[in-house]
Each structure stands twice: as C-alpha cells, then as structure tokens.
Amino acid sequence: MQRMTIPFALVFTLLTGCSAMRTHEARDPSGQLIGSNVLDLVQTVGIPDKTMKLVDSNGPNDRMEVQWNFSNSDAALDMNALVLDLKVGGADKCSMTATVDRWGGKVLAVNFPQAHSDSIGSDYGACEPLVYEALEHNPHTPIDPHWDAFSLAGK
C-alpha cells in the first residue's frame, strides 16, 4: 500500500494540474478569450444563462456581465468511505462569467466565481469542458465597434 501512495499522489496532481492550467489560460489577459468577441463565446459554449448590465449610460464605458453555468456529474474517481466523500476529476458545478464591453462585445475579463471546491480538484475539473470548448473552438469573429452587446440581454 505504501508503494502506491507516491505514484497515486503524482498522477492525481498531474490530472488536477491539467484542468487548472486551462482555467488559468482562459483568465490570462494575453490569452485567446480576453479581447475576443462575446459572440465567439456564445458560439462555442452556448447561450448565456444570465446577463446583467453593469453600466448603462449609453456611453463608451458601458459594460455587461455574462454568465454560463455548467454541471458535470461524471467523476473519474468517486469514493465514499465513512465520512469521506471524495470526487476526483471534474464532477461538480462551474460558473464562467465574462465582463463585456457594450460597444462591439469585446471580452474584457473571464472569471470562474462560483466553481465549487467541496471535492479535490473539482473547482477546476468541473470547468474544464466549458473552458476547453471556449479555447479550442473560438472562431475569432472580428469586433464591430457599432454592434450593441446589450442586445444579448434584450435591451
């Protein structure tokens, strides 16, 4: 049993590290998502679950917050032993939010504020499918500075 402890810890660390890397890549200001068009996110991860106008002055500083919720019930390893409930590998809930410039729909920031971390690695593991789609299938639509992103919220 002691011989398996170190290899198990190493494999576990590598698996959770892969999910964490993608999530950090999505938040990176020099990455693919920051500066892209919000329509690209809608095309890759779907219609947002929530939209909220942060500033609505009809000026150049208007912003909107867009949120996608994702629930993943599949875990690579799910153990229940007495009082220990251990889920490894992505079974949980994830929320991804994007702050968007109203005029043109440029993504200014991406965050994962409500990723639940009640199990080891799940805060990143649950977000991994959402982040994968956003990063790998981003069509890089040009930004039209006259397009009103508030149209996603129904004005």
C-alpha positions as a LaTeX table, in Angstrom:
\begin{tabular}{lrrr}
\hline
Residue & $x$ (\AA) & $y$ (\AA) & $z$ (\AA) \\
\hline
Met1 & 0.00 & 0.00 & 0.00 \\
Gln2 & 2.86 & 2.40 & 0.81 \\
Arg3 & 4.41 & 1.77 & $-2.60$ \\
Met4 & 1.25 & 3.04 & $-4.30$ \\
Thr5 & 0.97 & 6.26 & $-2.25$ \\
Ile6 & 3.59 & 8.29 & $-4.11$ \\
Pro7 & 2.55 & 7.20 & $-7.66$ \\
Phe8 & $-1.11$ & 7.89 & $-6.81$ \\
Ala9 & $-0.26$ & 11.34 & $-5.46$ \\
Leu10 & 1.81 & 12.11 & $-8.57$ \\
Val11 & $-0.93$ & 11.02 & $-11.01$ \\
Phe12 & $-3.58$ & 12.89 & $-9.03$ \\
Thr13 & $-1.51$ & 16.09 & $-9.02$ \\
Leu14 & $-0.90$ & 15.86 & $-12.77$ \\
Leu15 & $-4.59$ & 15.30 & $-13.55$ \\
Thr16 & $-5.82$ & 18.23 & $-11.46$ \\
Gly17 & $-2.99$ & 20.39 & $-12.76$ \\
Cys18 & $-4.13$ & 19.97 & $-16.38$ \\
Ser19 & $-7.58$ & 21.33 & $-15.58$ \\
Ala20 & $-6.12$ & 24.19 & $-13.56$ \\
Met21 & $-3.82$ & 25.16 & $-16.45$ \\
Arg22 & $-6.73$ & 25.53 & $-18.89$ \\
Thr23 & $-8.70$ & 27.65 & $-16.42$ \\
His24 & $-5.73$ & 29.95 & $-15.86$ \\
Glu25 & $-5.21$ & 30.12 & $-19.62$ \\
Ala26 & $-8.82$ & 31.29 & $-20.04$ \\
Arg27 & $-8.27$ & 34.09 & $-17.49$ \\
Asp28 & $-4.95$ & 35.16 & $-18.99$ \\
Pro29 & $-5.15$ & 38.77 & $-20.32$ \\
Ser30 & $-2.84$ & 37.83 & $-23.19$ \\
Gly31 & $-4.77$ & 34.63 & $-23.95$ \\
Gln32 & $-7.35$ & 33.77 & $-26.59$ \\
Leu33 & $-10.50$ & 34.72 & $-24.70$ \\
Ile34 & $-9.62$ & 38.17 & $-23.39$ \\
Gly35 & $-10.05$ & 40.55 & $-26.30$ \\
Ser36 & $-12.20$ & 38.15 & $-28.31$ \\
Asn37 & $-15.80$ & 38.80 & $-29.26$ \\
Val38 & $-18.58$ & 37.71 & $-26.87$ \\
Leu39 & $-20.34$ & 36.20 & $-29.89$ \\
Asp40 & $-17.42$ & 33.76 & $-30.11$ \\
Leu41 & $-18.18$ & 32.59 & $-26.56$ \\
Val42 & $-21.86$ & 32.25 & $-27.39$ \\
Gln43 & $-20.96$ & 30.19 & $-30.44$ \\
Thr44 & $-18.59$ & 27.88 & $-28.56$ \\
Val45 & $-20.20$ & 27.40 & $-25.13$ \\
Gly46 & $-23.82$ & 28.31 & $-25.84$ \\
Ile47 & $-26.32$ & 30.97 & $-24.91$ \\
Pro48 & $-25.52$ & 32.52 & $-21.52$ \\
Asp49 & $-27.69$ & 31.61 & $-18.55$ \\
Lys50 & $-27.59$ & 35.14 & $-17.13$ \\
Thr51 & $-26.78$ & 38.62 & $-18.40$ \\
Met52 & $-26.55$ & 41.79 & $-16.33$ \\
Lys53 & $-25.93$ & 45.34 & $-17.45$ \\
Leu54 & $-23.27$ & 46.83 & $-15.14$ \\
Val55 & $-23.13$ & 50.34 & $-16.57$ \\
Asp56 & $-25.91$ & 51.60 & $-18.83$ \\
Ser57 & $-25.23$ & 55.26 & $-19.57$ \\
Asn58 & $-25.27$ & 54.85 & $-23.35$ \\
Gly59 & $-21.62$ & 55.91 & $-23.30$ \\
Pro60 & $-18.26$ & 54.32 & $-24.12$ \\
Asn61 & $-17.80$ & 52.84 & $-20.62$ \\
Asp62 & $-20.92$ & 50.65 & $-20.64$ \\
Arg63 & $-20.24$ & 47.07 & $-19.51$ \\
Met64 & $-22.18$ & 43.84 & $-19.21$ \\
Glu65 & $-21.62$ & 40.69 & $-17.17$ \\
Val66 & $-22.48$ & 37.40 & $-18.91$ \\
Gln67 & $-22.64$ & 34.06 & $-17.06$ \\
Trp68 & $-22.69$ & 30.43 & $-18.16$ \\
Asn69 & $-23.46$ & 27.63 & $-15.70$ \\
Phe70 & $-22.24$ & 24.11 & $-16.22$ \\
Ser71 & $-22.90$ & 20.95 & $-14.25$ \\
Asn72 & $-20.84$ & 17.82 & $-14.72$ \\
Ser73 & $-21.92$ & 14.69 & $-12.87$ \\
Asp74 & $-19.16$ & 12.43 & $-14.17$ \\
Ala75 & $-16.13$ & 11.89 & $-11.97$ \\
Ala76 & $-13.01$ & 9.96 & $-12.84$ \\
Leu77 & $-12.93$ & 8.61 & $-9.29$ \\
Asp78 & $-15.81$ & 8.74 & $-6.81$ \\
Met79 & $-15.20$ & 7.23 & $-3.35$ \\
Asn80 & $-17.44$ & 7.22 & $-0.31$ \\
Ala81 & $-15.80$ & 5.87 & 2.82 \\
Leu82 & $-17.40$ & 6.60 & 6.21 \\
Val83 & $-17.27$ & 10.41 & 6.49 \\
Leu84 & $-15.02$ & 10.96 & 3.47 \\
Asp85 & $-16.76$ & 11.85 & 0.21 \\
Leu86 & $-14.03$ & 12.14 & $-2.40$ \\
Lys87 & $-14.64$ & 13.06 & $-6.02$ \\
Val88 & $-11.63$ & 13.38 & $-8.27$ \\
Gly89 & $-11.75$ & 14.58 & $-11.84$ \\
Gly90 & $-14.46$ & 17.07 & $-12.53$ \\
Ala91 & $-17.80$ & 16.11 & $-11.01$ \\
Asp92 & $-19.40$ & 19.29 & $-9.76$ \\
Lys93 & $-20.70$ & 22.69 & $-10.83$ \\
Cys94 & $-18.95$ & 25.52 & $-12.59$ \\
Ser95 & $-19.88$ & 29.08 & $-13.47$ \\
Met96 & $-17.96$ & 31.11 & $-16.01$ \\
Thr97 & $-18.50$ & 34.86 & $-16.22$ \\
Ala98 & $-17.25$ & 37.32 & $-18.80$ \\
Thr99 & $-17.16$ & 41.09 & $-18.49$ \\
Val100 & $-18.02$ & 42.51 & $-21.89$ \\
Asp101 & $-17.67$ & 45.95 & $-23.45$ \\
Arg102 & $-21.10$ & 47.09 & $-24.65$ \\
Trp103 & $-19.97$ & 48.56 & $-27.95$ \\
Gly104 & $-18.50$ & 45.77 & $-30.04$ \\
Gly105 & $-18.82$ & 42.99 & $-27.46$ \\
Lys106 & $-15.12$ & 42.72 & $-26.63$ \\
Val107 & $-14.42$ & 40.35 & $-23.72$ \\
Leu108 & $-12.55$ & 42.31 & $-21.04$ \\
Ala109 & $-12.25$ & 39.63 & $-18.33$ \\
Val110 & $-13.14$ & 35.98 & $-17.69$ \\
Asn111 & $-13.65$ & 34.53 & $-14.21$ \\
Phe112 & $-14.92$ & 31.37 & $-12.53$ \\
Pro113 & $-16.54$ & 32.83 & $-9.37$ \\
Gln114 & $-18.84$ & 30.03 & $-8.30$ \\
Ala115 & $-16.75$ & 26.96 & $-9.03$ \\
His116 & $-17.42$ & 24.71 & $-6.06$ \\
Ser117 & $-14.40$ & 23.23 & $-4.34$ \\
Asp118 & $-16.06$ & 20.79 & $-1.97$ \\
Ser119 & $-14.06$ & 17.98 & $-3.51$ \\
Ile120 & $-10.44$ & 17.71 & $-4.54$ \\
Gly121 & $-9.73$ & 19.41 & $-7.84$ \\
Ser122 & $-13.41$ & 19.83 & $-8.72$ \\
Asp123 & $-13.35$ & 23.60 & $-8.95$ \\
Tyr124 & $-11.14$ & 23.35 & $-12.00$ \\
Gly125 & $-12.16$ & 19.89 & $-13.16$ \\
Ala126 & $-15.84$ & 20.80 & $-13.47$ \\
Cys127 & $-14.95$ & 23.87 & $-15.54$ \\
Glu128 & $-12.58$ & 22.03 & $-17.87$ \\
Pro129 & $-15.18$ & 21.00 & $-20.54$ \\
Leu130 & $-16.50$ & 24.57 & $-20.70$ \\
Val131 & $-13.02$ & 26.07 & $-20.91$ \\
Tyr132 & $-11.92$ & 23.50 & $-23.48$ \\
Glu133 & $-14.79$ & 24.44 & $-25.81$ \\
Ala134 & $-14.16$ & 28.16 & $-25.38$ \\
Leu135 & $-10.41$ & 27.87 & $-26.08$ \\
Glu136 & $-10.31$ & 25.19 & $-28.75$ \\
His137 & $-13.26$ & 26.24 & $-30.90$ \\
Asn138 & $-13.02$ & 30.03 & $-30.75$ \\
Pro139 & $-13.76$ & 31.31 & $-34.30$ \\
His140 & $-12.19$ & 34.76 & $-33.65$ \\
Thr141 & $-15.02$ & 36.81 & $-35.13$ \\
Pro142 & $-13.95$ & 40.40 & $-35.88$ \\
Ile143 & $-15.31$ & 43.01 & $-33.49$ \\
Asp144 & $-17.75$ & 45.51 & $-35.00$ \\
Pro145 & $-17.48$ & 48.66 & $-32.82$ \\
His146 & $-21.07$ & 49.62 & $-33.67$ \\
Trp147 & $-22.68$ & 46.34 & $-32.50$ \\
Asp148 & $-24.56$ & 46.71 & $-29.21$ \\
Ala149 & $-23.77$ & 43.74 & $-26.94$ \\
Phe150 & $-26.73$ & 44.68 & $-24.75$ \\
Ser151 & $-28.86$ & 43.05 & $-27.45$ \\
Leu152 & $-27.87$ & 39.73 & $-25.80$ \\
Ala153 & $-29.72$ & 40.92 & $-22.69$ \\
Gly154 & $-32.77$ & 42.00 & $-24.67$ \\
Lys155 & $-32.19$ & 45.72 & $-24.03$ \\
\hline
\end{tabular}
